[in-house]
């Protein structure tokens, strides 16, 4: 069968890259399945996309926000209608199981509906003036052209987290999808195009980090860079944006942990830890990669975990019985394998897994055995560095204070969780855990789009995605003073 070719979306038209080059998009569960060829774009494509976004900016900003919201509502309806097809494409493209890709599309539906509603709020503040006959308020203004750079692990949800708040606030956008998942972004852009976005308001340029990402970051017409991805790339974007004095928001890695106390419901904790560690094959920024278990229950809980980890069914995510899909690509698989070797060298006890999985139906994909390490010390690299694969480290702890110290002894600060039946312990943990998200009696994953998402320390640079907090990224505050006294009034001078 002929391989389908997909184009960039610039100024309302689907166009080829000026490079004339394309790249392949393969199914990580079966590399003989090619989803299509995508544009290997270059700086000139980015230039054209940014110019289109600049030209569209004024008219889009002037369109009343509730009208912009109507376009997002229509996009939400189309996402619902096409949910199954979008989730199937995503499953073939990225490998996570169908139940999860349906959840990914659902997250985009929730996001566009939430921000469509924000079109009728976009709240500012009113404040009293220190002078008579003077009115003070703040309004949110769009920042201009947003450059959005996205990863492959949430191929539709994360792009929607950036596009929906940016667009409703009156910005125009150039988006670059991850090279492993351009089809899902093409699908999302098509939905928004059909929902009625005017030409130039949203532009999509596919290609590599150096070929497309860097030109977006460095383009003088891009007013804000919104990035989600690895810490290394985030650091590179930081230095480029800082040199250009350009605002940027970063959502990066995690080394998330679940604490299991001696009073926890161990069966409940088991489900949460398995879902956190092996859901999305461990390739979530919020994945649980450390479970910190009270010494009184660590043996029992590790045995429970081992039994269930060994029984996980690997395979093509489109098959209903599959519980764990492949890793996204071979480089990722090699990285996970390398960390398993490091863990063994450091003296952690490999309880199961640790190698490629080549079982039935998995020979042509990037499968890796769900892996459990026991007796892990907090100083080991497998307890400190982001692995981004199905690898879980069990660390014993003495008490709550000890557990909190282990969780916080990390350069990342995205998500944490605690299983306990003691409400005092739960609230102490909420206060003490240095992460942007904390769950009580639930796994490290499960964000809802009307709450802010993001992390402390090396996970980000202080910004949050979604929720009303997203507007702190995608808008500039303007303070407005209306003097209706009919005379010159001098703040500070007349009031002192
Ligand atoms: P990545 O950094 O390799 O790539 C992310 C995007 O940046 C891709 O589109 C890539 O092409 C582009 N890129 C690469 N180099 C670039 C450069 N120099 N300049 C500009 N753009 C460049 O990350 P990934 O492998 O796609 O994603 C996995 C990482 O993302 C993990 O570390 C994970 O924790 C993180 N992540 C974080 C969150 C969060 O919200 N905190 C969510 C999902 C994923």
Coordinates of C-alpha atoms and ligand atoms in Angstrom, one line a residue:
X1 CA 0.0 0.0 0.0
X2 CA 1.3 3.5 -0.9
X3 CA 2.5 5.5 2.1
X4 CA 0.4 8.6 2.7
X5 CA 2.2 11.9 2.8
X6 CA 1.2 14.7 5.2
X7 CA 1.8 18.4 4.8
X8 CA 2.5 21.4 7.0
X9 CA -0.4 23.8 7.8
X10 CA 0.6 27.4 7.1
X11 CA -1.7 30.4 6.5
X12 CA -4.8 28.2 6.2
X13 CA -3.2 25.9 3.6
X14 CA -1.7 22.4 3.7
X15 CA 1.7 22.8 2.1
X16 CA 5.0 20.9 1.5
X17 CA 8.2 22.0 3.2
X18 CA 10.6 24.1 1.0
X19 CA 13.2 21.4 1.8
X20 CA 11.4 18.8 -0.4
X21 CA 12.4 16.3 2.3
X22 CA 10.1 14.1 4.4
X23 CA 10.5 11.6 7.3
X24 CA 8.7 8.4 8.2
X25 CA 6.4 7.8 11.1
X26 CA 6.5 4.2 12.3
X27 CA 4.2 2.2 14.6
X28 CA 6.4 1.4 17.7
X29 CA 4.4 -1.8 18.3
X30 CA 5.2 -3.0 14.7
X31 CA 7.8 -1.1 12.8
X32 CA 6.5 -2.7 9.5
X33 CA 3.5 -0.4 9.9
X34 CA 4.3 3.1 8.5
X35 CA 1.7 5.7 9.3
X36 CA 2.9 8.1 6.7
X37 CA 5.6 10.6 5.7
X38 CA 5.8 14.0 7.2
X39 CA 7.5 17.2 6.2
X40 CA 11.2 17.5 7.2
X41 CA 10.8 21.3 7.6
X42 CA 13.5 24.0 7.8
X43 CA 13.9 27.6 9.0
X44 CA 12.2 29.1 5.9
X45 CA 9.0 27.0 6.7
X46 CA 9.1 28.4 10.2
X47 CA 9.6 31.9 8.8
X48 CA 6.5 31.6 6.6
X49 CA 4.4 30.2 9.5
X50 CA 5.5 33.0 11.8
X51 CA 4.7 35.6 9.2
X52 CA 1.2 34.1 8.7
X53 CA 0.7 34.2 12.5
X54 CA 1.9 37.8 12.6
X55 CA -0.5 38.8 9.8
X56 CA -3.5 37.0 11.4
X57 CA -2.8 38.5 14.9
X58 CA -4.7 41.8 14.8
X59 CA -8.0 40.4 13.4
X60 CA -7.9 37.4 15.8
X61 CA -7.2 39.6 18.8
X62 CA -10.1 41.8 17.8
X63 CA -12.6 39.0 17.5
X64 CA -14.6 39.0 20.8
X65 CA -13.4 36.2 23.1
X66 CA -16.8 34.5 23.3
X67 CA -16.8 34.3 19.4
X68 CA -13.3 32.7 19.6
X69 CA -14.8 30.3 22.2
X70 CA -17.5 29.2 19.8
X71 CA -14.8 27.9 17.5
X72 CA -13.3 25.9 20.4
X73 CA -16.8 24.5 21.2
X74 CA -17.2 23.3 17.6
X75 CA -13.7 21.7 17.9
X76 CA -14.8 20.0 21.1
X77 CA -17.8 18.5 19.3
X78 CA -15.7 17.3 16.4
X79 CA -13.2 15.7 18.8
X80 CA -16.1 13.8 20.5
X81 CA -17.4 12.7 17.1
X82 CA -14.0 11.4 16.0
X83 CA -12.7 10.3 19.3
X84 CA -12.4 6.6 18.4
X85 CA -10.5 7.2 15.1
X86 CA -8.2 9.8 16.7
X87 CA -7.4 7.4 19.6
X88 CA -6.7 4.6 17.1
X89 CA -4.3 6.7 15.1
X90 CA -2.6 7.8 18.3
X91 CA -2.3 4.2 19.5
X92 CA -0.6 3.2 16.2
X93 CA 1.6 6.3 16.3
X94 CA 2.7 6.2 19.9
X95 CA 2.0 2.8 21.3
X96 CA 0.1 3.4 24.5
X97 CA -3.0 1.2 24.9
X98 CA -6.3 2.3 23.4
X99 CA -8.0 2.9 26.7
X100 CA -5.2 5.5 27.4
X101 CA -5.3 7.1 23.9
X102 CA -9.1 7.5 24.3
X103 CA -8.3 9.2 27.6
X104 CA -5.7 11.5 25.8
X105 CA -8.4 12.6 23.3
X106 CA -10.9 13.1 26.2
X107 CA -8.4 15.3 27.9
X108 CA -8.3 17.5 24.8
X109 CA -12.1 17.6 24.7
X110 CA -12.1 18.7 28.4
X111 CA -9.5 21.3 27.6
X112 CA -11.2 22.9 24.6
X113 CA -14.5 23.0 26.4
X114 CA -13.0 24.5 29.5
X115 CA -11.2 27.2 27.6
X116 CA -14.2 27.8 25.3
X117 CA -16.0 28.7 28.5
X118 CA -13.2 31.0 29.6
X119 CA -13.9 33.0 26.5
X120 CA -16.9 34.4 28.5
X121 CA -14.7 35.1 31.6
X122 CA -11.0 36.0 30.9
X123 CA -11.2 37.6 34.3
X124 CA -9.4 40.7 35.3
X125 CA -9.7 42.6 38.6
X126 CA -11.3 45.9 39.7
X127 CA -9.5 47.7 42.5
X128 CA -10.4 50.9 44.4
X129 CA -8.3 54.0 43.5
X130 CA -6.5 56.0 46.1
X131 CA -7.9 59.1 44.4
X132 CA -11.6 60.3 44.0
X133 CA -13.3 59.9 40.7
X134 CA -10.9 57.4 39.4
X135 CA -11.5 53.8 38.4
X136 CA -8.8 51.0 38.4
X137 CA -8.9 47.6 36.7
X138 CA -6.7 45.0 35.1
X139 CA -7.3 43.3 31.8
X140 CA -5.6 40.4 30.2
X141 CA -3.9 41.1 26.8
X142 CA -2.7 38.4 24.4
X143 CA 1.1 38.2 24.2
X144 CA 1.1 37.9 20.3
X145 CA 2.6 34.9 18.5
X146 CA 3.1 31.8 20.6
X147 CA 5.6 29.1 19.6
X148 CA 4.4 25.8 21.0
X149 CA 6.8 22.9 21.1
X150 CA 5.4 19.6 22.2
X151 CA 6.5 16.0 23.2
X152 CA 5.2 12.6 22.0
X153 CA 3.8 11.1 25.2
X154 CA 0.5 13.0 25.1
X155 CA 0.2 13.6 21.4
X156 CA -3.2 15.4 21.4
X157 CA -3.7 16.3 25.1
X158 CA -0.5 18.4 25.5
X159 CA -0.9 20.3 22.2
X160 CA -4.5 21.1 23.3
X161 CA -3.2 22.3 26.7
X162 CA -1.2 24.9 24.8
X163 CA -3.4 25.7 21.8
X164 CA -6.7 26.2 23.7
X165 CA -5.6 28.8 26.3
X166 CA -3.3 30.6 23.7
X167 CA -6.1 30.9 21.2
X168 CA -8.9 31.9 23.5
X169 CA -6.7 34.6 24.9
X170 CA -6.3 36.1 21.4
X171 CA -2.8 34.8 20.5
X172 CA -1.9 33.2 17.2
X173 CA 0.3 30.1 17.2
X174 CA 3.0 28.2 15.4
X175 CA 3.1 24.6 16.7
X176 CA 5.8 22.0 16.2
X177 CA 4.8 18.4 17.0
X178 CA 7.2 15.8 18.2
X179 CA 8.8 13.8 15.4
X180 CA 7.4 10.6 16.8
X181 CA 3.8 11.8 16.9
X182 CA 3.1 14.4 14.1
X183 CA -0.1 12.6 12.9
X184 CA -2.0 13.3 16.1
X185 CA -1.2 17.0 15.8
X186 CA -2.2 17.0 12.1
X187 CA -5.5 15.4 13.2
X188 CA -6.0 18.1 16.0
X189 CA -5.1 20.9 13.6
X190 CA -7.6 19.6 11.0
X191 CA -10.3 19.6 13.7
X192 CA -9.5 23.2 14.6
X193 CA -9.4 24.2 10.9
X194 CA -12.8 22.7 10.2
X195 CA -14.2 24.3 13.4
X196 CA -13.5 27.7 11.7
X197 CA -10.1 29.1 12.7
X198 CA -9.3 31.9 10.3
X199 CA -6.1 31.3 8.1
X200 CA -2.9 32.1 9.9
X201 CA -4.3 31.9 13.4
X202 CA -2.9 28.4 13.9
X203 CA 0.1 27.1 11.9
X204 CA 1.8 23.7 12.1
X205 CA 5.4 22.9 11.0
X206 CA 6.7 19.3 11.4
X207 CA 10.3 18.4 11.6
X208 CA 13.2 18.0 14.0
X209 CA 14.2 19.9 17.1
X210 CA 17.2 21.6 15.4
X211 CA 15.4 22.1 12.0
X212 CA 12.1 23.5 13.3
X213 CA 12.3 23.9 17.2
X214 CA 15.4 26.1 17.2
X215 CA 14.1 28.4 14.5
X216 CA 10.8 28.8 16.3
X217 CA 12.6 29.7 19.6
X218 CA 14.9 32.1 17.8
X219 CA 12.4 33.8 15.5
X220 CA 12.1 37.5 16.4
X221 CA 8.4 37.4 15.5
X222 CA 7.6 34.7 18.2
X223 CA 6.7 36.5 21.4
X224 CA 6.5 33.5 23.7
X225 CA 7.8 30.0 23.7
X226 CA 5.7 27.3 25.4
X227 CA 7.6 24.0 25.7
X228 CA 7.0 20.6 27.1
X229 CA 9.7 18.0 26.9
X230 CA 13.0 16.9 28.4
X231 CA 15.1 18.9 30.8
X232 CA 18.1 19.1 28.3
X233 CA 15.9 20.6 25.6
X234 CA 14.3 22.9 28.2
X235 CA 17.8 24.1 29.2
X236 CA 18.7 24.9 25.6
X237 CA 15.5 26.8 25.1
X238 CA 16.0 28.7 28.3
X239 CA 19.4 30.0 27.3
X240 CA 18.2 31.0 23.8
X241 CA 15.1 32.8 25.1
X242 CA 17.1 34.5 27.9
X243 CA 19.6 35.8 25.3
X244 CA 16.7 37.3 23.3
X245 CA 14.8 38.5 26.5
X246 CA 11.8 36.4 25.3
X247 CA 9.3 34.9 27.8
X248 CA 9.1 31.1 27.9
X249 CA 7.3 28.5 29.8
X250 CA 8.8 25.0 30.4
X251 CA 7.3 21.8 31.6
X252 CA 9.9 19.1 31.9
X253 CA 10.9 15.9 33.6
X254 CA 9.9 14.2 36.8
X255 CA 11.0 11.5 39.3
X256 CA 7.7 11.0 40.9
X257 CA 7.2 9.0 44.0
X258 CA 4.4 7.2 45.9
X259 CA 4.7 6.8 49.7
X260 CA 3.0 3.7 51.1
X261 CA 2.6 4.0 54.9
X262 CA 2.2 1.0 57.3
X263 CA -1.5 1.9 57.8
X264 CA -2.2 2.1 54.1
X265 CA -4.8 0.0 52.3
X266 CA -2.2 -2.1 50.5
X267 CA -4.5 -3.5 47.9
X268 CA -5.6 0.0 46.9
X269 CA -1.9 1.2 47.0
X270 CA -1.0 -1.7 44.7
X271 CA -3.4 -0.7 42.0
X272 CA -2.2 2.9 42.2
X273 CA 1.5 2.0 42.0
X274 CA 1.0 -0.4 39.1
X275 CA -1.0 2.2 37.2
X276 CA 1.5 4.9 38.0
X277 CA 4.6 2.9 37.1
X278 CA 3.5 0.9 34.1
X279 CA 0.6 3.0 32.6
X280 CA 1.8 4.5 29.3
X281 CA 4.8 2.1 29.6
X282 CA 6.2 4.5 32.3
X283 CA 6.5 7.3 29.7
X284 CA 4.5 9.9 31.6
X285 CA 6.1 13.0 33.1
X286 CA 4.0 12.0 36.2
X287 CA 4.9 8.3 36.1
X288 CA 5.6 6.7 39.5
X289 CA 9.2 5.6 39.3
X290 CA 9.9 5.4 43.0
X291 CA 7.7 3.7 45.6
X292 CA 8.8 4.5 49.2
X293 CA 7.4 1.9 51.5
X294 CA 7.3 1.8 55.3
X295 CA 9.8 -0.8 56.6
X296 CA 7.0 -2.7 58.4
X297 CA 5.2 -3.5 55.1
X298 CA 8.0 -3.3 52.6
X299 CA 8.5 -7.1 52.2
X300 CA 4.8 -7.8 51.9
X301 CA 4.1 -5.0 49.5
X302 CA 7.2 -5.8 47.3
X303 CA 5.9 -9.4 47.0
X304 CA 2.5 -8.1 46.0
X305 CA 4.1 -5.8 43.4
X306 CA 6.3 -8.5 42.0
X307 CA 3.5 -10.9 41.5
X308 CA 1.4 -8.4 39.6
X309 CA 4.4 -6.9 37.6
X310 CA 5.3 -10.3 36.3
X311 CA 1.7 -10.9 35.1
X312 CA 1.4 -7.7 33.0
X313 CA 0.4 -8.5 29.4
X314 CA 2.5 -6.7 26.8
X315 CA 1.4 -6.2 23.2
X316 CA -0.1 -4.0 20.6
X317 CA -2.2 -1.3 22.3
X318 CA -5.1 -1.8 19.9
X319 CA -5.7 -5.3 21.3
X320 CA -8.1 -5.3 24.1
X321 CA -6.1 -7.7 26.4
X322 CA -2.9 -5.6 26.2
X323 CA -2.0 -3.8 29.5
X324 CA 1.4 -2.4 28.5
X325 CA 2.4 -1.2 25.1
X326 CA 5.9 -0.6 23.6
X327 CA 8.3 2.2 24.2
X328 CA 8.1 5.0 21.7
X329 CA 11.3 4.3 19.8
X330 CA 14.6 2.3 19.8
X331 CA 16.6 5.1 21.4
X332 CA 14.2 5.2 24.3
X333 CA 14.5 1.4 24.6
X334 CA 18.3 1.6 24.7
X335 CA 18.1 4.3 27.4
X336 CA 15.8 2.2 29.6
X337 CA 18.1 -0.8 29.2
X338 CA 21.1 1.3 30.1
X339 CA 19.4 2.4 33.3
X340 CA 18.7 -1.2 34.2
X341 CA 22.4 -2.1 33.8
X342 CA 23.3 0.9 36.0
X343 CA 20.8 -0.2 38.6
X344 CA 22.4 -3.6 38.8
X345 CA 25.9 -2.2 38.9
X346 CA 24.9 0.1 41.7
X347 CA 23.8 -2.9 43.8
X348 CA 20.0 -2.6 43.5
X349 CA 18.2 -6.0 43.4
X350 CA 16.6 -6.7 40.0
X351 CA 13.4 -8.6 41.0
X352 CA 11.9 -8.9 37.5
X353 CA 12.4 -7.5 34.0
X354 CA 15.4 -5.5 33.0
X355 CA 15.6 -6.4 29.3
X356 CA 13.9 -6.2 25.9
X357 CA 10.7 -8.2 25.5
X358 CA 10.5 -10.2 22.3
X359 CA 7.5 -12.4 23.1
X360 CA 4.7 -13.4 20.8
X361 CA 3.4 -10.5 18.7
X362 CA 6.1 -8.2 20.0
X363 CA 9.1 -9.0 17.8
X364 CA 8.7 -6.0 15.5
X365 CA 8.2 -3.5 18.2
X366 CA 10.1 -1.6 20.9
X367 CA 8.9 -3.6 23.8
X368 CA 10.6 -3.7 27.2
X369 CA 9.8 -6.0 30.2
X370 CA 8.1 -4.3 33.1
X371 CA 10.9 -4.0 35.6
X372 CA 11.0 -4.0 39.4
X373 CA 14.1 -3.2 41.5
X374 CA 14.2 -3.8 45.3
X375 CA 16.5 -2.6 48.0
X376 CA 17.1 0.7 46.1
X377 CA 19.1 3.4 47.9
X378 CA 18.0 7.0 47.5
X379 CA 21.5 7.9 46.2
X380 CA 21.5 5.4 43.3
X381 CA 21.0 6.9 39.9
X382 CA 17.9 4.8 39.2
X383 CA 16.4 6.6 42.2
X384 CA 17.4 10.0 41.0
X385 CA 17.3 10.3 37.2
X386 CA 14.3 10.2 34.9
X387 CA 14.2 6.8 33.1
X388 CA 10.9 7.3 31.2
X389 CA 10.2 3.6 30.9
X390 CA 8.5 0.7 32.8
X391 CA 11.0 0.6 35.6
X392 CA 10.0 0.9 39.3
X393 CA 12.3 1.2 42.2
X394 CA 11.2 0.2 45.7
X395 CA 12.8 2.2 48.5
X396 CA 12.2 1.3 52.2
X397 CA 11.6 4.2 54.7
X398 CA 11.5 4.4 58.5
X399 CA 8.6 6.8 59.0
X400 CA 6.7 9.7 57.3
X401 CA 9.5 12.2 57.8
X402 CA 12.0 9.8 56.3
X403 CA 9.7 9.2 53.3
X404 CA 9.2 12.9 52.7
X405 CA 12.9 13.5 52.8
X406 CA 13.5 10.8 50.2
X407 CA 10.8 12.2 47.9
X408 CA 12.1 15.8 48.2
X409 CA 15.7 14.8 47.7
X410 CA 15.3 15.1 43.9
X411 CA 16.1 17.8 41.4
X412 CA 12.5 17.4 40.0
X413 CA 9.2 18.3 41.7
X414 CA 6.3 17.3 39.6
X415 CA 4.0 14.8 41.3
X416 CA 3.8 12.9 44.5
X417 CA 1.3 10.6 46.3
X418 CA 0.8 9.0 49.7
X419 CA -1.3 6.1 50.7
X420 CA -2.4 6.3 54.4
X421 CA -5.6 6.0 56.4
X422 CA -4.4 8.7 58.8
X423 CA -5.8 12.1 58.0
X424 CA -3.1 13.9 60.0
X425 CA -0.3 12.1 58.1
X426 CA -2.1 13.0 54.8
X427 CA -2.2 16.7 55.6
X428 CA 1.4 16.7 56.9
X429 CA 2.4 15.2 53.6
X430 CA 0.5 17.8 51.6
X431 CA 2.4 20.5 53.4
X432 CA 5.8 18.9 53.3
X433 CA 6.0 17.3 49.8
X434 CA 7.8 19.7 47.4
X435 CA 5.9 18.9 44.2
X436 CA 3.4 20.8 42.1
X437 CA 0.9 18.0 42.4
X438 CA 0.1 15.7 45.4
X439 CA -2.4 12.9 45.5
X440 CA -3.8 11.3 48.6
X441 CA -4.8 7.6 48.3
X442 CA -4.4 7.8 44.5
X443 CA -1.6 7.4 42.0
X444 CA 0.8 10.1 40.8
X445 CA -1.2 10.4 37.6
X446 CA -4.7 11.8 37.0
X447 CA -4.6 15.5 36.3
X448 CA -7.8 17.3 35.6
X449 CA -7.7 20.2 33.2
X450 CA -9.4 22.8 35.4
X451 CA -6.6 22.7 37.9
X452 CA -3.0 23.9 37.3
X453 CA -0.5 21.4 36.1
X454 CA 3.2 21.7 36.6
X455 CA 6.1 21.2 39.0
X456 CA 8.6 22.8 41.3
X457 CA 12.4 22.8 41.0
X458 CA 13.9 21.3 37.8
X459 CA 10.5 20.3 36.5
X460 CA 9.6 23.7 35.3
X461 CA 10.3 27.4 35.4
X462 CA 7.4 28.5 37.7
X463 CA 4.6 28.4 35.1
X464 CA 1.6 26.1 35.1
X465 CA -0.4 24.6 32.3
X466 CA -4.2 24.5 32.1
X467 CA -6.6 25.7 34.7
X468 CA -7.0 29.5 35.0
X469 CA -3.2 29.6 35.8
X470 CA -2.5 29.0 32.1
X471 CA -3.5 32.6 31.4
X472 CA -0.5 33.7 33.4
X473 CA 1.6 32.3 30.6
X474 CA -0.5 33.2 27.6
X475 CA -1.5 36.8 28.6
X476 CA 0.1 40.0 29.7
X477 CA -1.6 42.0 32.5
X478 CA -2.5 45.5 31.6
X479 CA -3.4 47.9 34.5
X480 CA -5.9 50.5 33.5
X481 CA -6.6 53.8 35.3
X482 CA -9.7 55.8 34.3
X483 CA -9.8 59.3 35.8
X484 CA -13.2 60.8 35.5
X485 CA -12.6 63.8 37.8
X486 CA -11.9 66.2 34.9
X487 CA -8.8 67.5 36.5
X488 CA -5.2 66.5 36.8
X489 CA -4.9 64.2 39.9
X490 CA -1.4 63.0 41.0
X491 CA -1.1 59.6 42.6
X492 CA 1.2 59.5 45.6
X493 CA 1.7 63.3 45.5
X494 CA -1.9 64.3 46.3
X495 CA -2.4 61.3 48.7
X496 CA 0.8 61.6 50.8
Ligands
LIG1 P1 12.3 16.3 23.9 O1 12.9 17.4 24.7 O2 13.3 15.4 23.2 O3 11.4 16.9 22.7 C1 10.3 17.7 23.0 C2 10.1 18.6 21.8 O4 11.2 19.5 21.7 C3 10.0 17.8 20.5 O5 9.1 18.4 19.6 C4 11.4 18.0 19.9 O6 11.5 17.9 18.5 C5 11.7 19.5 20.3 N1 13.1 19.8 20.4 C6 14.2 19.0 20.6 N2 15.3 19.7 20.7 C7 15.0 21.0 20.6 C8 15.7 22.3 20.6 N3 17.0 22.3 20.8 N4 15.0 23.4 20.5 C9 13.6 23.4 20.4 N5 12.9 22.3 20.3 C10 13.6 21.1 20.4 O7 11.3 15.5 24.8 P2 10.5 14.2 24.5 O8 11.4 13.1 24.4 O9 9.6 14.4 23.3 O10 9.5 14.1 25.7 C11 9.8 13.4 26.9 C12 10.1 14.4 28.0 O11 9.1 15.3 28.2 C13 10.3 13.7 29.3 O12 11.5 14.3 30.0 C14 9.1 14.1 30.1 O13 9.2 14.1 31.5 C15 8.8 15.4 29.5 N6 7.3 15.7 29.7 C16 7.0 16.7 30.7 C17 5.7 17.0 30.9 C18 5.3 18.0 31.9 O14 4.2 18.6 31.8 N7 6.1 18.3 32.9 C19 4.7 16.4 30.1 C20 5.1 15.4 29.2 C21 6.4 15.1 29.0

